[in-house]
Amino acid sequence: MGRLEGKRAVVTGAGSGIGRASVLRFAREGARVVAVDRNGESVQETAALARAGGFEVLALAGDAGADADVQAFIGAATEHLGGLDVLYANAGVSGGVVPLFEQTAELWQEILRVNLIGPFLAIRYGAPHMVKAGGGSIICTASVAGLRANAGGSPYSASKAGVISLVQTAATALTGTGVRVNAICPGLIETGMTRPIFEGARARGSEDRIGQLNPLQRAGQPHEIAAMAAFLASDDASYVNGQAFPVDGGLSSSLPFAGRMHLR
């Protein structure tokens, strides 16, 4: 029996990367899953991968940062599942790397709409179903960029810092309901969002330097974030609430340095 046996889960940003890996991990752990992404074709591919593994996943198209869309897919998901136990608000955009003085209000508004307002809307429309059921787990994807500078562009980093604060304030607002709210702060993970970084390094022949600043000296993979999400979704994390967990190879635990320290 999997650690999510009998759980009813919704995952946003499920068309690729961390979201897709989480859908597949949740399904393997016994959850019934609804996968959501604004790219309808990609999220159908995620559902097809789940079916190929012997799991039934419902795929829905929707914009995680649009109020009407979130209402619609949360409503459709809870009707399909008969309730909601786990909500993973994972959808996000990077916004690229734009110099500070070239950033526009429109760029900031779009990144905040998806990355910060999106998780708020997920909580706004998903949490009442959990409160009614007596508890549940909400997980949001933040980032190490929300903890320290130089891990992402200014609007992206600010949006992820906002997600960390949202998780803390939402956990407090849901006091006494049995609903837990936590965040995952991925480091450098190979996904569609970070593909240009990896492709650029490979083209330059410097792939071996990817992730060199963290103590594990490598990048992470989506399944490693999905593993943390599965833990937070499970009853094993029943006393974990209002926290933001870096999954970054140790990057946020240390200061970057030049050169290599040798063991003695």
mmCIF file of C-alpha atoms in Angstrom:
data_model
loop_
_atom_site.group_PDB
_atom_site.id
_atom_site.type_symbol
_atom_site.label_atom_id
_atom_site.label_comp_id
_atom_site.label_asym_id
_atom_site.label_seq_id
_atom_site.Cartn_x
_atom_site.Cartn_y
_atom_site.Cartn_z
ATOM 1 C CA MET A 1 0.000 0.000 0.000
ATOM 2 C CA GLY A 2 1.350 3.434 -0.964
ATOM 3 C CA ARG A 3 1.686 6.301 1.479
ATOM 4 C CA LEU A 4 -1.057 8.222 -0.394
ATOM 5 C CA GLU A 5 -3.511 5.349 -0.647
ATOM 6 C CA GLY A 6 -7.057 6.693 -0.861
ATOM 7 C CA LYS A 7 -5.965 10.355 -1.112
ATOM 8 C CA ARG A 8 -7.623 12.646 -3.659
ATOM 9 C CA ALA A 9 -5.125 15.038 -5.207
ATOM 10 C CA VAL A 10 -4.903 17.934 -7.652
ATOM 11 C CA VAL A 11 -1.576 18.991 -9.181
ATOM 12 C CA THR A 12 -1.179 22.179 -11.233
ATOM 13 C CA GLY A 13 1.585 22.817 -13.731
ATOM 14 C CA ALA A 14 1.273 19.105 -14.475
ATOM 15 C CA GLY A 15 2.159 19.212 -18.158
ATOM 16 C CA SER A 16 5.898 18.763 -17.629
ATOM 17 C CA GLY A 17 8.779 18.853 -15.193
ATOM 18 C CA ILE A 18 8.059 18.836 -11.472
ATOM 19 C CA GLY A 19 4.295 18.768 -11.965
ATOM 20 C CA ARG A 20 4.393 15.745 -14.259
ATOM 21 C CA ALA A 21 6.811 13.910 -11.968
ATOM 22 C CA SER A 22 4.537 14.654 -8.999
ATOM 23 C CA VAL A 23 1.412 13.379 -10.759
ATOM 24 C CA LEU A 24 3.170 10.110 -11.538
ATOM 25 C CA ARG A 25 4.621 9.816 -8.023
ATOM 26 C CA PHE A 26 1.279 10.550 -6.363
ATOM 27 C CA ALA A 27 -0.434 7.958 -8.553
ATOM 28 C CA ARG A 28 2.203 5.330 -7.748
ATOM 29 C CA GLU A 29 1.701 6.083 -4.065
ATOM 30 C CA GLY A 30 -2.005 5.249 -4.369
ATOM 31 C CA ALA A 31 -3.628 8.668 -4.835
ATOM 32 C CA ARG A 32 -6.386 9.437 -7.294
ATOM 33 C CA VAL A 33 -5.052 12.418 -9.218
ATOM 34 C CA VAL A 34 -6.371 15.261 -11.348
ATOM 35 C CA ALA A 35 -3.621 16.895 -13.417
ATOM 36 C CA VAL A 36 -4.017 20.520 -14.503
ATOM 37 C CA ASP A 37 -2.005 22.623 -16.939
ATOM 38 C CA ARG A 38 -2.777 25.507 -19.262
ATOM 39 C CA ASN A 39 -1.188 23.490 -22.066
ATOM 40 C CA GLY A 40 -3.938 20.992 -22.738
ATOM 41 C CA GLU A 41 -1.821 18.813 -25.021
ATOM 42 C CA SER A 42 1.019 18.487 -22.502
ATOM 43 C CA VAL A 43 -1.249 17.599 -19.594
ATOM 44 C CA GLN A 44 -2.919 14.938 -21.725
ATOM 45 C CA GLU A 45 0.551 13.485 -22.312
ATOM 46 C CA THR A 46 1.039 13.338 -18.535
ATOM 47 C CA ALA A 47 -2.239 11.458 -18.164
ATOM 48 C CA ALA A 48 -1.200 9.092 -20.960
ATOM 49 C CA LEU A 49 2.068 8.327 -19.161
ATOM 50 C CA ALA A 50 0.086 7.570 -16.011
ATOM 51 C CA ARG A 51 -2.259 5.250 -17.912
ATOM 52 C CA ALA A 52 0.747 3.467 -19.427
ATOM 53 C CA GLY A 53 1.845 2.743 -15.869
ATOM 54 C CA GLY A 54 -1.554 1.364 -14.944
ATOM 55 C CA PHE A 55 -2.916 4.487 -13.238
ATOM 56 C CA GLU A 56 -5.980 6.553 -14.098
ATOM 57 C CA VAL A 57 -5.388 10.313 -14.096
ATOM 58 C CA LEU A 58 -7.896 12.954 -15.198
ATOM 59 C CA ALA A 59 -6.309 15.751 -17.249
ATOM 60 C CA LEU A 60 -7.821 19.248 -17.235
ATOM 61 C CA ALA A 61 -6.744 22.400 -19.043
ATOM 62 C CA GLY A 62 -6.732 25.635 -17.053
ATOM 63 C CA ASP A 63 -4.710 28.740 -16.249
ATOM 64 C CA ALA A 64 -3.558 28.491 -12.632
ATOM 65 C CA GLY A 65 -3.394 32.283 -12.365
ATOM 66 C CA ALA A 66 -6.916 33.026 -13.631
ATOM 67 C CA ASP A 67 -9.688 33.192 -11.029
ATOM 68 C CA ALA A 68 -12.420 31.706 -13.233
ATOM 69 C CA ASP A 69 -10.179 28.878 -14.431
ATOM 70 C CA VAL A 70 -9.132 27.925 -10.896
ATOM 71 C CA GLN A 71 -12.733 27.902 -9.715
ATOM 72 C CA ALA A 72 -13.635 25.723 -12.687
ATOM 73 C CA PHE A 73 -10.880 23.130 -12.383
ATOM 74 C CA ILE A 74 -11.118 22.869 -8.601
ATOM 75 C CA GLY A 75 -14.868 22.371 -8.972
ATOM 76 C CA ALA A 76 -14.461 19.773 -11.717
ATOM 77 C CA ALA A 77 -11.708 17.966 -9.820
ATOM 78 C CA THR A 78 -13.588 17.763 -6.531
ATOM 79 C CA GLU A 79 -16.709 16.574 -8.337
ATOM 80 C CA HIS A 80 -14.689 13.885 -10.115
ATOM 81 C CA LEU A 81 -12.801 12.832 -6.983
ATOM 82 C CA GLY A 82 -15.632 13.278 -4.506
ATOM 83 C CA GLY A 83 -13.569 15.664 -2.402
ATOM 84 C CA LEU A 84 -9.996 16.879 -1.981
ATOM 85 C CA ASP A 85 -7.193 15.780 0.341
ATOM 86 C CA VAL A 86 -4.067 17.072 -1.406
ATOM 87 C CA LEU A 87 -3.532 20.190 -3.505
ATOM 88 C CA TYR A 88 -0.140 20.848 -5.060
ATOM 89 C CA ALA A 89 -0.022 24.406 -6.458
ATOM 90 C CA ASN A 90 3.034 23.924 -8.604
ATOM 91 C CA ALA A 91 2.375 25.961 -11.762
ATOM 92 C CA GLY A 92 4.851 28.746 -12.420
ATOM 93 C CA VAL A 93 6.718 30.818 -14.999
ATOM 94 C CA SER A 94 10.265 32.176 -14.943
ATOM 95 C CA GLY A 95 9.950 35.403 -16.899
ATOM 96 C CA GLY A 96 13.464 34.949 -18.250
ATOM 97 C CA VAL A 97 16.502 36.958 -17.231
ATOM 98 C CA VAL A 98 15.798 40.638 -17.890
ATOM 99 C CA PRO A 99 18.082 43.418 -16.562
ATOM 100 C CA LEU A 100 16.470 45.364 -13.724
ATOM 101 C CA PHE A 101 16.132 48.645 -15.612
ATOM 102 C CA GLU A 102 14.576 46.864 -18.589
ATOM 103 C CA GLN A 103 11.859 45.145 -16.564
ATOM 104 C CA THR A 104 8.323 46.412 -17.041
ATOM 105 C CA ALA A 105 5.298 46.531 -14.789
ATOM 106 C CA GLU A 106 3.596 44.177 -17.243
ATOM 107 C CA LEU A 107 6.378 41.595 -16.803
ATOM 108 C CA TRP A 108 6.060 41.797 -13.022
ATOM 109 C CA GLN A 109 2.279 41.584 -13.163
ATOM 110 C CA GLU A 110 2.304 38.416 -15.282
ATOM 111 C CA ILE A 111 4.891 36.633 -13.138
ATOM 112 C CA LEU A 112 3.109 37.574 -9.919
ATOM 113 C CA ARG A 113 -0.230 36.565 -11.452
ATOM 114 C CA VAL A 114 0.892 33.027 -12.150
ATOM 115 C CA ASN A 115 3.487 32.406 -9.437
ATOM 116 C CA LEU A 116 1.872 34.108 -6.435
ATOM 117 C CA ILE A 117 -1.776 34.860 -7.164
ATOM 118 C CA GLY A 118 -2.039 31.355 -8.616
ATOM 119 C CA PRO A 119 -1.181 29.590 -5.325
ATOM 120 C CA PHE A 120 -3.454 32.037 -3.483
ATOM 121 C CA LEU A 121 -6.360 31.102 -5.763
ATOM 122 C CA ALA A 122 -5.605 27.403 -5.312
ATOM 123 C CA ILE A 123 -5.783 27.855 -1.548
ATOM 124 C CA ARG A 124 -8.814 30.132 -1.801
ATOM 125 C CA TYR A 125 -10.880 27.591 -3.736
ATOM 126 C CA GLY A 126 -9.264 24.328 -2.629
ATOM 127 C CA ALA A 127 -8.966 24.762 1.138
ATOM 128 C CA PRO A 128 -12.729 24.985 1.834
ATOM 129 C CA HIS A 129 -13.146 21.422 0.556
ATOM 130 C CA MET A 130 -10.429 20.268 2.947
ATOM 131 C CA VAL A 131 -11.865 22.214 5.862
ATOM 132 C CA LYS A 132 -15.200 20.543 5.225
ATOM 133 C CA ALA A 133 -13.504 17.132 5.237
ATOM 134 C CA GLY A 134 -11.618 17.864 8.459
ATOM 135 C CA GLY A 135 -8.119 18.321 7.039
ATOM 136 C CA GLY A 136 -5.756 18.032 4.126
ATOM 137 C CA SER A 137 -2.394 19.062 2.723
ATOM 138 C CA ILE A 138 -1.659 22.043 0.486
ATOM 139 C CA ILE A 139 1.781 22.261 -1.085
ATOM 140 C CA CYS A 140 3.144 25.219 -3.048
ATOM 141 C CA THR A 141 6.231 25.378 -5.216
ATOM 142 C CA ALA A 142 8.419 28.277 -4.090
ATOM 143 C CA SER A 143 12.152 28.396 -4.903
ATOM 144 C CA VAL A 144 15.563 28.973 -3.401
ATOM 145 C CA ALA A 145 15.284 32.222 -5.378
ATOM 146 C CA GLY A 146 12.730 33.258 -2.771
ATOM 147 C CA LEU A 147 15.336 32.757 -0.039
ATOM 148 C CA ARG A 148 18.476 34.328 -1.537
ATOM 149 C CA ALA A 149 19.482 36.592 -4.414
ATOM 150 C CA ASN A 150 21.156 35.435 -7.642
ATOM 151 C CA ALA A 151 19.017 32.344 -8.154
ATOM 152 C CA GLY A 152 16.535 34.008 -10.505
ATOM 153 C CA GLY A 153 15.327 37.293 -11.949
ATOM 154 C CA SER A 154 13.932 40.012 -9.674
ATOM 155 C CA PRO A 155 10.213 39.464 -10.398
ATOM 156 C CA TYR A 156 10.570 35.684 -10.225
ATOM 157 C CA SER A 157 12.480 35.855 -6.940
ATOM 158 C CA ALA A 158 9.975 38.281 -5.430
ATOM 159 C CA SER A 159 7.082 36.081 -6.475
ATOM 160 C CA LYS A 160 8.648 33.040 -4.823
ATOM 161 C CA ALA A 161 9.427 34.962 -1.634
ATOM 162 C CA GLY A 162 5.743 35.853 -1.682
ATOM 163 C CA VAL A 163 4.816 32.179 -1.943
ATOM 164 C CA ILE A 164 6.825 31.439 1.201
ATOM 165 C CA SER A 165 4.999 34.215 3.055
ATOM 166 C CA LEU A 166 1.661 33.034 1.652
ATOM 167 C CA VAL A 167 2.286 29.541 2.994
ATOM 168 C CA GLN A 168 3.035 30.901 6.453
ATOM 169 C CA THR A 169 0.038 33.221 6.582
ATOM 170 C CA ALA A 170 -2.334 30.641 5.079
ATOM 171 C CA ALA A 171 -1.240 28.014 7.595
ATOM 172 C CA THR A 172 -2.029 30.485 10.357
ATOM 173 C CA ALA A 173 -5.341 31.511 8.800
ATOM 174 C CA LEU A 174 -6.343 27.823 8.707
ATOM 175 C CA THR A 175 -5.576 27.276 12.396
ATOM 176 C CA GLY A 176 -7.731 24.581 13.916
ATOM 177 C CA THR A 177 -9.008 23.211 10.588
ATOM 178 C CA GLY A 178 -6.559 20.348 10.185
ATOM 179 C CA VAL A 179 -5.372 21.775 6.850
ATOM 180 C CA ARG A 180 -1.591 21.966 6.517
ATOM 181 C CA VAL A 181 0.160 24.365 4.125
ATOM 182 C CA ASN A 182 3.829 23.992 3.187
ATOM 183 C CA ALA A 183 6.203 25.030 0.426
ATOM 184 C CA ILE A 184 9.025 23.352 -1.448
ATOM 185 C CA CYS A 185 11.972 25.500 -2.533
ATOM 186 C CA PRO A 186 13.684 23.714 -5.422
ATOM 187 C CA GLY A 187 17.221 24.574 -6.379
ATOM 188 C CA LEU A 188 18.431 24.126 -9.951
ATOM 189 C CA ILE A 189 16.206 21.390 -11.392
ATOM 190 C CA GLU A 190 16.290 20.250 -15.010
ATOM 191 C CA THR A 191 12.826 21.129 -16.330
ATOM 192 C CA GLY A 192 11.314 22.854 -19.342
ATOM 193 C CA MET A 193 11.681 26.167 -17.510
ATOM 194 C CA THR A 194 15.429 25.726 -16.986
ATOM 195 C CA ARG A 195 16.131 23.982 -20.304
ATOM 196 C CA PRO A 196 17.980 27.013 -21.798
ATOM 197 C CA ILE A 197 20.500 26.894 -18.946
ATOM 198 C CA PHE A 198 21.227 23.220 -19.520
ATOM 199 C CA GLU A 199 21.263 23.440 -23.309
ATOM 200 C CA GLY A 200 23.581 26.450 -23.183
ATOM 201 C CA ALA A 201 26.017 24.636 -20.873
ATOM 202 C CA ARG A 202 26.003 21.556 -23.085
ATOM 203 C CA ALA A 203 26.610 23.653 -26.175
ATOM 204 C CA ARG A 204 29.608 25.301 -24.467
ATOM 205 C CA GLY A 205 30.942 21.965 -23.236
ATOM 206 C CA SER A 206 30.558 23.024 -19.605
ATOM 207 C CA GLU A 207 27.803 20.623 -18.569
ATOM 208 C CA ASP A 208 29.997 19.294 -15.756
ATOM 209 C CA ARG A 209 29.822 22.730 -14.089
ATOM 210 C CA ILE A 210 26.031 22.749 -13.747
ATOM 211 C CA GLY A 211 25.154 22.874 -10.067
ATOM 212 C CA GLN A 212 28.788 23.347 -9.020
ATOM 213 C CA LEU A 213 27.916 25.840 -6.265
ATOM 214 C CA ASN A 214 25.988 23.363 -4.115
ATOM 215 C CA PRO A 215 27.742 20.754 -1.958
ATOM 216 C CA LEU A 216 26.394 17.879 -4.072
ATOM 217 C CA GLN A 217 27.790 19.657 -7.153
ATOM 218 C CA ARG A 218 24.987 18.639 -9.469
ATOM 219 C CA ALA A 219 21.566 19.761 -10.605
ATOM 220 C CA GLY A 220 18.431 18.065 -9.356
ATOM 221 C CA GLN A 221 15.782 16.122 -11.210
ATOM 222 C CA PRO A 222 11.986 16.583 -11.091
ATOM 223 C CA HIS A 223 11.458 13.234 -9.354
ATOM 224 C CA GLU A 224 13.519 14.475 -6.401
ATOM 225 C CA ILE A 225 11.088 17.351 -5.853
ATOM 226 C CA ALA A 226 8.147 14.989 -6.370
ATOM 227 C CA ALA A 227 9.507 12.824 -3.552
ATOM 228 C CA MET A 228 9.360 15.777 -1.149
ATOM 229 C CA ALA A 229 5.866 16.621 -2.379
ATOM 230 C CA ALA A 230 4.746 13.038 -1.732
ATOM 231 C CA PHE A 231 6.066 13.242 1.819
ATOM 232 C CA LEU A 232 4.313 16.553 2.523
ATOM 233 C CA ALA A 233 1.098 15.197 1.010
ATOM 234 C CA SER A 234 1.198 12.120 3.203
ATOM 235 C CA ASP A 235 0.201 11.465 6.797
ATOM 236 C CA ASP A 236 3.910 11.026 7.554
ATOM 237 C CA ALA A 237 4.024 14.842 7.519
ATOM 238 C CA SER A 238 1.003 15.212 9.793
ATOM 239 C CA TYR A 239 2.841 17.589 12.157
ATOM 240 C CA VAL A 240 4.570 19.626 9.436
ATOM 241 C CA ASN A 241 2.883 22.959 8.785
ATOM 242 C CA GLY A 242 3.726 26.479 7.629
ATOM 243 C CA GLN A 243 7.237 25.572 6.484
ATOM 244 C CA ALA A 244 9.357 26.107 3.366
ATOM 245 C CA PHE A 245 11.774 23.280 2.552
ATOM 246 C CA PRO A 246 14.792 23.811 0.280
ATOM 247 C CA VAL A 247 15.529 20.828 -1.948
ATOM 248 C CA ASP A 248 18.657 22.206 -3.535
ATOM 249 C CA GLY A 249 21.668 19.975 -2.958
ATOM 250 C CA GLY A 250 22.655 22.153 -0.012
ATOM 251 C CA LEU A 251 22.930 25.413 -1.978
ATOM 252 C CA SER A 252 21.008 27.512 0.538
ATOM 253 C CA SER A 253 22.940 26.082 3.486
ATOM 254 C CA SER A 254 26.236 27.643 2.498
ATOM 255 C CA LEU A 255 27.891 30.659 0.921
ATOM 256 C CA PRO A 256 29.262 30.276 -2.630
ATOM 257 C CA PHE A 257 33.030 30.051 -2.833
ATOM 258 C CA ALA A 258 35.677 29.859 -5.531
ATOM 259 C CA GLY A 259 37.927 26.860 -5.799
ATOM 260 C CA ARG A 260 37.648 23.551 -4.021
ATOM 261 C CA MET A 261 38.090 22.698 -0.365
ATOM 262 C CA HIS A 262 39.862 19.380 0.166
ATOM 263 C CA LEU A 263 39.082 16.890 2.885
ATOM 264 C CA ARG A 264 41.966 16.337 5.260
#
